[in-house]
Coordinates of C-alpha atoms in Angstrom, one line a residue:
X1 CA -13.8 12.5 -0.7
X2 CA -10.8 14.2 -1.8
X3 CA -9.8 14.8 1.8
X4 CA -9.1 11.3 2.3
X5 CA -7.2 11.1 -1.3
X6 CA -5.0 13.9 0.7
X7 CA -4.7 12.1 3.6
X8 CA -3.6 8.6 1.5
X9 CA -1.4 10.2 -0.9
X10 CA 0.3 12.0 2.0
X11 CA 0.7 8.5 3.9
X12 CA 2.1 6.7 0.5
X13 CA 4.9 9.5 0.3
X14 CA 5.6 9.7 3.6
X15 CA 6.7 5.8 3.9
X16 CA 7.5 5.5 0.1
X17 CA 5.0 2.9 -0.4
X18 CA 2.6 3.5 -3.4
X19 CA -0.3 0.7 -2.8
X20 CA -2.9 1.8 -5.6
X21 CA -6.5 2.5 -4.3
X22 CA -7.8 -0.7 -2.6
X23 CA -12.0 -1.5 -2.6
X24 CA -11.2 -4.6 -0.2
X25 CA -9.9 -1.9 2.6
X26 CA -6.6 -3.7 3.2
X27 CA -7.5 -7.8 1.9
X28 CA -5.4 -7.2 -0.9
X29 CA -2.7 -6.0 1.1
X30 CA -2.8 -8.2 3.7
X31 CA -2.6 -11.1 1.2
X32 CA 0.4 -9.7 0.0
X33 CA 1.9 -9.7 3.5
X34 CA 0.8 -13.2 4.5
X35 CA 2.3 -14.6 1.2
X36 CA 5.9 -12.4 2.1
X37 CA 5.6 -14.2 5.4
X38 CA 5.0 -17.6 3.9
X39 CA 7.8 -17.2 1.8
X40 CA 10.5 -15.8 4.7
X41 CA 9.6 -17.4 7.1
X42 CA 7.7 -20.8 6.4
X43 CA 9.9 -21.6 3.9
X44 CA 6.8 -22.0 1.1
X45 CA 8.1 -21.2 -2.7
X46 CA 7.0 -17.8 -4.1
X47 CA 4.8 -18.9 -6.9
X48 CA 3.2 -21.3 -4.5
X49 CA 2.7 -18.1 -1.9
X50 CA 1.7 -15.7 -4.6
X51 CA -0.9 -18.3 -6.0
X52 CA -2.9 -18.4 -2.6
X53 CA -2.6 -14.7 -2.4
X54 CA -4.0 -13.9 -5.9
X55 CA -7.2 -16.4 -5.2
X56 CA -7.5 -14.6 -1.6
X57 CA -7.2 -11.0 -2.9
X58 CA -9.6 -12.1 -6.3
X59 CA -12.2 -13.3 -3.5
X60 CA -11.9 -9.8 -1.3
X61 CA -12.2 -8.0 -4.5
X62 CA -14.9 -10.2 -6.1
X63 CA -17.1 -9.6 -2.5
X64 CA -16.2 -5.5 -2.6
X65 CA -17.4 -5.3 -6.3
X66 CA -20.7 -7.3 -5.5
X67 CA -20.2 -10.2 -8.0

């Protein structure tokens, strides 16, 4: 409920990181982390790293939403 809007908006201001309102409960933004790491620290090519995260987070989203 709107507690837990509360309780999210409060988080996103407190470490000034605005993720909009996830259905996957995190696969989205753990995608978004793994493809960062790819990138920094394996050495993989952004578009290459964003690519795999898009079809990952598409999949999360695809399974929250039922289709």
């Amino acid at each position: 409920g709107s507690e837990m809007c509360k309780e999210t908006a409060f988080a996103q201001a407190a470490h000034g990181t605005v993720y909009p309102y996830d259905p996957t409960n995190g696969a989205i933004k753990d995608a978004l982390k793994v493809a960062a790491d790819k990138v920094e620290i394996d050495g993989i090519d952004a578009k290459t790293a964003l690519d795999e995260a898009q079809a990952t987070a598409q999949a999360a989203l695809d399974e929250a939403l039922g289709k």
